[in-house]
CSV table of C-alpha atoms and ligand atoms in Angstrom, one decimal:
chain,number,residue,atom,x,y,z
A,1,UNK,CA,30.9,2.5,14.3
A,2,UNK,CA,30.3,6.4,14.2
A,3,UNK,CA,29.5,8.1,17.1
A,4,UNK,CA,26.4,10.0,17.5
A,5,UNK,CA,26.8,12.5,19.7
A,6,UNK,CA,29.1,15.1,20.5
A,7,UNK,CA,29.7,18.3,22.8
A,8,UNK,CA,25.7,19.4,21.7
A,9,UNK,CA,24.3,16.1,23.0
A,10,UNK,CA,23.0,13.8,20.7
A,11,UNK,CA,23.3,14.3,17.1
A,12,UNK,CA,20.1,12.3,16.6
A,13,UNK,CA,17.3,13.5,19.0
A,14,UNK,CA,14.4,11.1,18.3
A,15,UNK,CA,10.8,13.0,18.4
A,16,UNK,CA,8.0,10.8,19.0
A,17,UNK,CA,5.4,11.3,16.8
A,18,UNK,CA,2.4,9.4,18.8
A,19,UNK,CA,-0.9,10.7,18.6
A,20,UNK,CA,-2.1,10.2,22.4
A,21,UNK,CA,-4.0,7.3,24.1
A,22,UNK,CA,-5.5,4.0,22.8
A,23,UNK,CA,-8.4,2.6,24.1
A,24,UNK,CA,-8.7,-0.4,22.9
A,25,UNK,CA,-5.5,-1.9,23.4
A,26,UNK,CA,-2.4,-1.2,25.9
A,27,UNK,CA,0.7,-0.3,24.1
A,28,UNK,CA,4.0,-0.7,26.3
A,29,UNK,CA,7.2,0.9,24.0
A,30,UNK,CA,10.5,-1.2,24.2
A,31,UNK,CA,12.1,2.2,23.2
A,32,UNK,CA,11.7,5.7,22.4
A,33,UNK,CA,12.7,4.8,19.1
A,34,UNK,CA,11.0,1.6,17.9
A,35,UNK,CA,9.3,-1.1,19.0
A,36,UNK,CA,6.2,-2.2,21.2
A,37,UNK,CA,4.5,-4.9,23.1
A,38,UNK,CA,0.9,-4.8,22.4
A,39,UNK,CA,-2.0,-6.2,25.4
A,40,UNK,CA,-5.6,-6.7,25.9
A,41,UNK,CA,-6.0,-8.5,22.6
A,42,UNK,CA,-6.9,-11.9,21.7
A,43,UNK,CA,-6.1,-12.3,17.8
A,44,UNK,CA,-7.9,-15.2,17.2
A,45,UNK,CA,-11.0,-13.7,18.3
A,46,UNK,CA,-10.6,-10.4,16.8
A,47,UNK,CA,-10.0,-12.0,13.3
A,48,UNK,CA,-13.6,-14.5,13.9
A,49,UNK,CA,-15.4,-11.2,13.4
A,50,UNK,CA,-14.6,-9.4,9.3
A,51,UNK,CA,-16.4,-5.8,10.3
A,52,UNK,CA,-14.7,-3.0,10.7
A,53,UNK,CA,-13.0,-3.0,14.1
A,54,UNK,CA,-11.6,-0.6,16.5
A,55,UNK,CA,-8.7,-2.9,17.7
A,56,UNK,CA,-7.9,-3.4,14.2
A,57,UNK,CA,-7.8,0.7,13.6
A,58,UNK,CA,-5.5,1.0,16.8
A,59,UNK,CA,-3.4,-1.8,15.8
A,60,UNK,CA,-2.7,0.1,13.0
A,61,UNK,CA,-1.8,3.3,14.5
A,62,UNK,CA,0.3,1.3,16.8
A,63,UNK,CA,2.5,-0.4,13.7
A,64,UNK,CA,2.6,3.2,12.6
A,65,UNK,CA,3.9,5.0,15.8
A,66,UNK,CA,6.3,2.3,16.4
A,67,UNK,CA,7.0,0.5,13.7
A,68,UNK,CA,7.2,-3.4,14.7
A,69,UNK,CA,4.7,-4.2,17.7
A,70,UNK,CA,4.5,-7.8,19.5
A,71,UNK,CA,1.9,-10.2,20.8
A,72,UNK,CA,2.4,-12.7,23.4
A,73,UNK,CA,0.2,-15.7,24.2
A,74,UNK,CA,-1.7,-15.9,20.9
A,75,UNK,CA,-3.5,-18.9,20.4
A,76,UNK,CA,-4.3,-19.0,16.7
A,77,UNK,CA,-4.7,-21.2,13.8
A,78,UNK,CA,-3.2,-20.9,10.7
A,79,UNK,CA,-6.6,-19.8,8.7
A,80,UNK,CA,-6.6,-17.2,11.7
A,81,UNK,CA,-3.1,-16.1,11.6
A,82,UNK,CA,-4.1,-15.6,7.2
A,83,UNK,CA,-7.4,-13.8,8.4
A,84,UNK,CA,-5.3,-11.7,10.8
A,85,UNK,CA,-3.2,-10.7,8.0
A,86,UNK,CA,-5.8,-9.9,5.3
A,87,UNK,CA,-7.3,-7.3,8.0
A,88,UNK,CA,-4.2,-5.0,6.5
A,89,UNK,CA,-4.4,-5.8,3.4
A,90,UNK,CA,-3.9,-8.4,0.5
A,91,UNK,CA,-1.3,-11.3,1.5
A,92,UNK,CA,2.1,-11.4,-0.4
A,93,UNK,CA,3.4,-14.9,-1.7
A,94,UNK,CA,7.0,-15.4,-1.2
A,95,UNK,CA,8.8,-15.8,-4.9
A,96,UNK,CA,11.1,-18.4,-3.4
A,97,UNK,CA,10.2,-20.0,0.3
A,98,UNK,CA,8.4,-22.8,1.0
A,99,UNK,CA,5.2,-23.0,2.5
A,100,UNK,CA,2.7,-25.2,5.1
A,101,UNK,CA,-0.2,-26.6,4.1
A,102,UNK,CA,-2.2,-25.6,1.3
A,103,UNK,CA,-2.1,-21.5,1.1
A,104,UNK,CA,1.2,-20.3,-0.6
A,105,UNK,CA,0.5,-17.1,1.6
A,106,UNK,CA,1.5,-19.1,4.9
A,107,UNK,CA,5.3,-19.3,4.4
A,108,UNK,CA,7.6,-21.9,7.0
A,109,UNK,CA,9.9,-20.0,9.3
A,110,UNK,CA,12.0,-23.3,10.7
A,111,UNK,CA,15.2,-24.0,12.2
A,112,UNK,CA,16.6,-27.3,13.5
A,113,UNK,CA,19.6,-29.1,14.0
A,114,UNK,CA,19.5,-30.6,10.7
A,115,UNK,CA,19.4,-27.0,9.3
A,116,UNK,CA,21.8,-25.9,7.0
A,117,UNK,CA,20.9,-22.3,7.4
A,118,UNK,CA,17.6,-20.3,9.1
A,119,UNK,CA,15.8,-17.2,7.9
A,120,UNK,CA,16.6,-13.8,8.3
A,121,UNK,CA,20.0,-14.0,9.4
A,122,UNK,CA,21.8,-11.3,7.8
A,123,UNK,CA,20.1,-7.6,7.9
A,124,UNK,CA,17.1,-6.7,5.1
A,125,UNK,CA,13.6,-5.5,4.4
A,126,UNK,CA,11.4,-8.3,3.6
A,127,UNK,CA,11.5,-9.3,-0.4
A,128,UNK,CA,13.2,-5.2,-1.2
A,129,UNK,CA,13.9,-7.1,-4.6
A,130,UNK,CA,10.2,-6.9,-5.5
A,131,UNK,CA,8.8,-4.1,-7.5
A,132,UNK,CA,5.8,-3.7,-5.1
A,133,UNK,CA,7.5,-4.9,-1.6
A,134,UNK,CA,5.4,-6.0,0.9
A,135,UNK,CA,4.4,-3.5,3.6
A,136,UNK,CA,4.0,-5.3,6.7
A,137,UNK,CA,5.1,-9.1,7.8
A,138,UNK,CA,3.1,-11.0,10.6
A,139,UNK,CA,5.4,-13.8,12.7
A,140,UNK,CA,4.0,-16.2,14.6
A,141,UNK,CA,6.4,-18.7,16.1
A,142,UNK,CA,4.9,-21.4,18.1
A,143,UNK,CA,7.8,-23.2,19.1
A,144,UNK,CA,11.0,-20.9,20.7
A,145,UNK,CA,14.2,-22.6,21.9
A,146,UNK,CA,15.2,-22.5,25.7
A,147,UNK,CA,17.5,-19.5,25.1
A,148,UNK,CA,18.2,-17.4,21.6
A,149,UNK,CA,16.1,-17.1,18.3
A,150,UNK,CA,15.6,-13.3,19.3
A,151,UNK,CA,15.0,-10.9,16.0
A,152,UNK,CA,16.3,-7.5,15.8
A,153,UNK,CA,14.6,-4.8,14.1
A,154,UNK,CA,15.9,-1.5,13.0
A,155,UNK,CA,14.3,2.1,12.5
A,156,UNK,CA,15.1,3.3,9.0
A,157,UNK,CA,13.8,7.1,9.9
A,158,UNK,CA,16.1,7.1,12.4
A,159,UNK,CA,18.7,6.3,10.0
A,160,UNK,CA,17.3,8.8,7.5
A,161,UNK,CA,17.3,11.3,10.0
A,162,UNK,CA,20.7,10.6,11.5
A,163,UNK,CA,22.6,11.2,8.8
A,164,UNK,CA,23.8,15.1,7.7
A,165,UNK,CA,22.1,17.5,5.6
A,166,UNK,CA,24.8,17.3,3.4
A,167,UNK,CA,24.3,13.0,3.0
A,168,UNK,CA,20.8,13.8,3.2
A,169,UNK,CA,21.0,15.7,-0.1
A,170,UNK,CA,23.6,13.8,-1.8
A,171,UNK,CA,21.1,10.5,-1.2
A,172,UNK,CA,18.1,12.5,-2.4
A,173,UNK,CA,16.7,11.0,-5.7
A,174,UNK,CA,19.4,8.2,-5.9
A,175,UNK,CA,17.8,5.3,-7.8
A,176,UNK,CA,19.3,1.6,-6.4
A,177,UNK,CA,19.0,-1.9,-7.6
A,178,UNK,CA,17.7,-4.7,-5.6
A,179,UNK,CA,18.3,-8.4,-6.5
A,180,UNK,CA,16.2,-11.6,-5.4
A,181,UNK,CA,17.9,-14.2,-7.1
A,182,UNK,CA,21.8,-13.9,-5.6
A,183,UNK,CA,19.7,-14.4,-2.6
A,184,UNK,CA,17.1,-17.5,-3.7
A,185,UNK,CA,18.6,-19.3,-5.7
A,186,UNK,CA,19.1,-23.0,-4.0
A,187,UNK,CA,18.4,-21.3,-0.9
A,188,UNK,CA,15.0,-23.4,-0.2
A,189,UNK,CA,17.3,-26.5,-1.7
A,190,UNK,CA,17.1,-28.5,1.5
A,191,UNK,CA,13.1,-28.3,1.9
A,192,UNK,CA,13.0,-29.7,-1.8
A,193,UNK,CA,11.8,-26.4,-3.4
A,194,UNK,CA,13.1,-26.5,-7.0
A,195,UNK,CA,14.9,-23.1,-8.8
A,196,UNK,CA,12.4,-20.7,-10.3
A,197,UNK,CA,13.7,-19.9,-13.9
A,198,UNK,CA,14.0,-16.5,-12.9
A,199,UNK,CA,13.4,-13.9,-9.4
A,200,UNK,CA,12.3,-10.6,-8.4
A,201,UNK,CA,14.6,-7.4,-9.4
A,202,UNK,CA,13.5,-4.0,-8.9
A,203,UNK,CA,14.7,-0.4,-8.9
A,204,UNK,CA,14.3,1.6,-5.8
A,205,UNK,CA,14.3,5.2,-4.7
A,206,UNK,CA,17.3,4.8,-1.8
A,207,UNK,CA,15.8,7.0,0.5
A,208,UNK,CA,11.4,6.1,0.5
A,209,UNK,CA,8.8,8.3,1.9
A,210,UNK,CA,6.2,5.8,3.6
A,211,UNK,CA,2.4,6.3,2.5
A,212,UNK,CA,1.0,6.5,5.7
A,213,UNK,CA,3.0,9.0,8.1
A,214,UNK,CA,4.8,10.8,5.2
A,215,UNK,CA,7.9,10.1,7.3
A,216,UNK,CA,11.2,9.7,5.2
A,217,UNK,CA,12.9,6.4,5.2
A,218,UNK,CA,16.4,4.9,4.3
A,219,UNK,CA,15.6,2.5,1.8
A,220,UNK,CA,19.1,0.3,1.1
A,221,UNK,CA,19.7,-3.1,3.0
A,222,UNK,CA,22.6,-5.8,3.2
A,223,UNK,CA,20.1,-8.8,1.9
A,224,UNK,CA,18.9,-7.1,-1.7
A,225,UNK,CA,20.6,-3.9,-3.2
A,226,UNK,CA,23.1,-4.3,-5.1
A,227,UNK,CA,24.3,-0.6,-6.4
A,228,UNK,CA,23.2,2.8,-6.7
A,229,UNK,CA,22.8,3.5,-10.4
A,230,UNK,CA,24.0,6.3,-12.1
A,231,UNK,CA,27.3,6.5,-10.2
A,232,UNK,CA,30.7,4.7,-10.5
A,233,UNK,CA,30.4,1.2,-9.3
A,234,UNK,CA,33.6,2.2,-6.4
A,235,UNK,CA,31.6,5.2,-5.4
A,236,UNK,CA,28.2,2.7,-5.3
A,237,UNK,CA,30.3,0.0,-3.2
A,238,UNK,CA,31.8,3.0,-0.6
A,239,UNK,CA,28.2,4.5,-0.6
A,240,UNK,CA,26.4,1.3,0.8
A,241,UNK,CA,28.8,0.2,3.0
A,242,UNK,CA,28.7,3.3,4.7
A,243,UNK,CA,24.9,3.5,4.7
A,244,UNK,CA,24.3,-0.3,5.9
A,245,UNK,CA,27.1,0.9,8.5
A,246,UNK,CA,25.3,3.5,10.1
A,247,UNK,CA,21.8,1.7,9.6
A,248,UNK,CA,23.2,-0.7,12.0
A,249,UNK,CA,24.1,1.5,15.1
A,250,UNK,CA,22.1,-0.2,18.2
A,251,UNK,CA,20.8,3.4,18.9
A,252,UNK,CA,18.2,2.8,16.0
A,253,UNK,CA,17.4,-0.9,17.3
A,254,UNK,CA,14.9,-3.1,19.7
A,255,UNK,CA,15.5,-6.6,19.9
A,256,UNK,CA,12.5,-8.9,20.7
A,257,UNK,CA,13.1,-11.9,22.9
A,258,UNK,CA,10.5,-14.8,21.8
A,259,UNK,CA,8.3,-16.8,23.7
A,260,UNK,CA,6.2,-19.4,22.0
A,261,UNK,CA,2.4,-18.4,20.8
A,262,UNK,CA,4.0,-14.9,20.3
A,263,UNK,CA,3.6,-12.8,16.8
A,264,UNK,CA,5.6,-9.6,15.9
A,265,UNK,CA,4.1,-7.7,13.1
A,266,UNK,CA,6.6,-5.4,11.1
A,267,UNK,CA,6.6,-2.6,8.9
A,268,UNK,CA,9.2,-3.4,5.5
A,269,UNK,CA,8.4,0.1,4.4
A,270,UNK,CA,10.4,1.9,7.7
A,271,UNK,CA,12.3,-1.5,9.2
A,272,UNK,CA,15.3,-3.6,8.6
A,273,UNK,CA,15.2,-6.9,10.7
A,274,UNK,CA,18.0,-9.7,11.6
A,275,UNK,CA,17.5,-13.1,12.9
A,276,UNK,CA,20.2,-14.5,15.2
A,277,UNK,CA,20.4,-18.3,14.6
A,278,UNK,CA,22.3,-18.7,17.9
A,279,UNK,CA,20.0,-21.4,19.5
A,280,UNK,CA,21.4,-25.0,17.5
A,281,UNK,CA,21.1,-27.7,18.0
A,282,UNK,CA,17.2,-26.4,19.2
A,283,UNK,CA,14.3,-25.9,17.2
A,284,UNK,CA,12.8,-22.6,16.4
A,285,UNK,CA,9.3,-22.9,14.5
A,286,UNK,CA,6.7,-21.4,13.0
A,287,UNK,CA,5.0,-19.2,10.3
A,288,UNK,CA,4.8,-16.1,8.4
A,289,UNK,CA,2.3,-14.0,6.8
A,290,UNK,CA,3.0,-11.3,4.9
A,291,UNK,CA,0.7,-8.2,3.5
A,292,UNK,CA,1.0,-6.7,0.1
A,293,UNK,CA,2.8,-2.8,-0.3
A,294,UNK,CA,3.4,-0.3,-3.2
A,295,UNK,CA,5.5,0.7,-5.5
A,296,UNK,CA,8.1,2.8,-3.1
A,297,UNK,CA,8.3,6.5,-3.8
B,301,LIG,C1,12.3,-13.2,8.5
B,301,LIG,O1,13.2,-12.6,8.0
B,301,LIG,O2,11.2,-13.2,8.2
B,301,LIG,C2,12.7,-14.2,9.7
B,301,LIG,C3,12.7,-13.4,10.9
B,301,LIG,C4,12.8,-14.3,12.1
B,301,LIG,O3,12.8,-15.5,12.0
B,301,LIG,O4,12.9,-13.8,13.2
């Protein structure tokens, strides 16, 4: 892995681009870079009430400031953890994963010792393959093992604004393709979920400004693109092996340690996230909600 500094100090210098207090909610960073744990809110209740809301606005901001925040000790019900999600926006339904009970928007996150495989587990942005990705996923697991199950999430401005002018410029309207069904097809095999005829594929700028802080993003992950289009397939294959590379430097990362009732709530549009399935024979358990996004730009 590349270093990033030198004699100058840091080649990356991170500038935080909070806005100043909340007062509503406490926000407690896990870096300078990404990642919060969020206080002084009780979900369930907040989500009993469909007016506009202050600890819904600030709950925003804080997903935009830092771009994945947690919640520990949340007692909710599934129609609560749906409600909590349709506060941000319209809910996403997986093109593949199976689901619990009766909404197709409430997809199963479950591993077990009779798992053949859990989610998450290589590096990606939630469902990339889709031509409107979702912009935000909600995780609620309600049942943690002893030790392990933690998720790691990744800043993609950071790795935007890591690399040199020079990549910078050489990345700048590059057009890549993202695949879903390499990824879904007979992955859902062992909870009975039957191939779809066909899955998601979309084109997407490689480098994605997001709507709401006009921050620039890398926009590539392990789990969906396939190539950059437009260039020799050698030159695509060096390309994105150098960009997942560098978008995996710990520098850019937080990693969030479970504890059961607890929710992290993501942002696709500036995040890469990885599961580590380190925890069999235990059980890790729970569900996932996840909000619509746009077309990226
Ligand atoms: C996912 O990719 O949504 C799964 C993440 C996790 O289980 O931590």
């Amino acid at each position: 892995m590349s270093s990033l500094s030198g004699r100058d100090g840091p080649r990356y210098k991170h500038t935080a681009s909070d806005t100043g207090p909340y007062e509503t909610i406490s926000v407690e960073k896990l870096t300078p870079i990404i990642g919060a744990e969020i206080t002084g809110v009780d979900l369930g209740k907040l989500v009993s009430d469909n007016r506009p809301n202050r600890q819904v606005d600030e709950i925003h901001r804080a997903l935009a400031e830092n771009l994945v925040i947690f919640f520990r000790d949340q007692h909710i019900t599934p129609d609560q953890h749906l409600a909590f999600g349709r506060r941000f926006g319209d809910l996403h339904v997986h093109p593949a994963a199976p689901h619990e009970g009766d909404d197709p928007a409430l997809m199963k996150i479950h591993a077990d010792k009779d798992s053949p495989r859990a989610n998450g587990e290589g590096w990606h942005s939630d469902v990339s393959c889709d031509v409107e990705p979702p912009m935000g996923s909600i995780l609620y697991i309600r049942q943690s093992p002893p030790q392990g199950g933690d998720t790691l999430f990744a800043s993609m401005y950071a790795a935007y604004e890591a690399l040199s002018d020079r990549m910078k410029a050489y990345l700048d309207g590059l057009i890549a393709l993202h695949d879903g069904a390499s990824v879904y097809r007979g992955l859902y095999a062992n909870y009975g979920v039957a191939d779809k005829v066909s899955y998601p594929q979309a084109e997407h700028p490689v480098l994605r400004t997001h709507p709401v802080t006009g921050r620039k993003a890398l926009y590539v992950n392990r789990g969906f693109t396939r190539h950059i289009i437009g260039i020799p397939r050698d030159e695509s294959e060096a390309m994105l092996a150098y960009l997942y590379q560098h978008a995996e430097n710990p520098l850019f990362q937080c990693r969030f340690r479970w504890t059961e009732n607890a929710i992290a709530f993501w942002d696709n549009r500036c995040t890469q996230h990885r599961a580590m399935w380190d925890y069999w024979p235990h059980t890790r358990s729970g569900t996932r909600v996840t909000v619509k996004g746009e077309r990226p730009v």
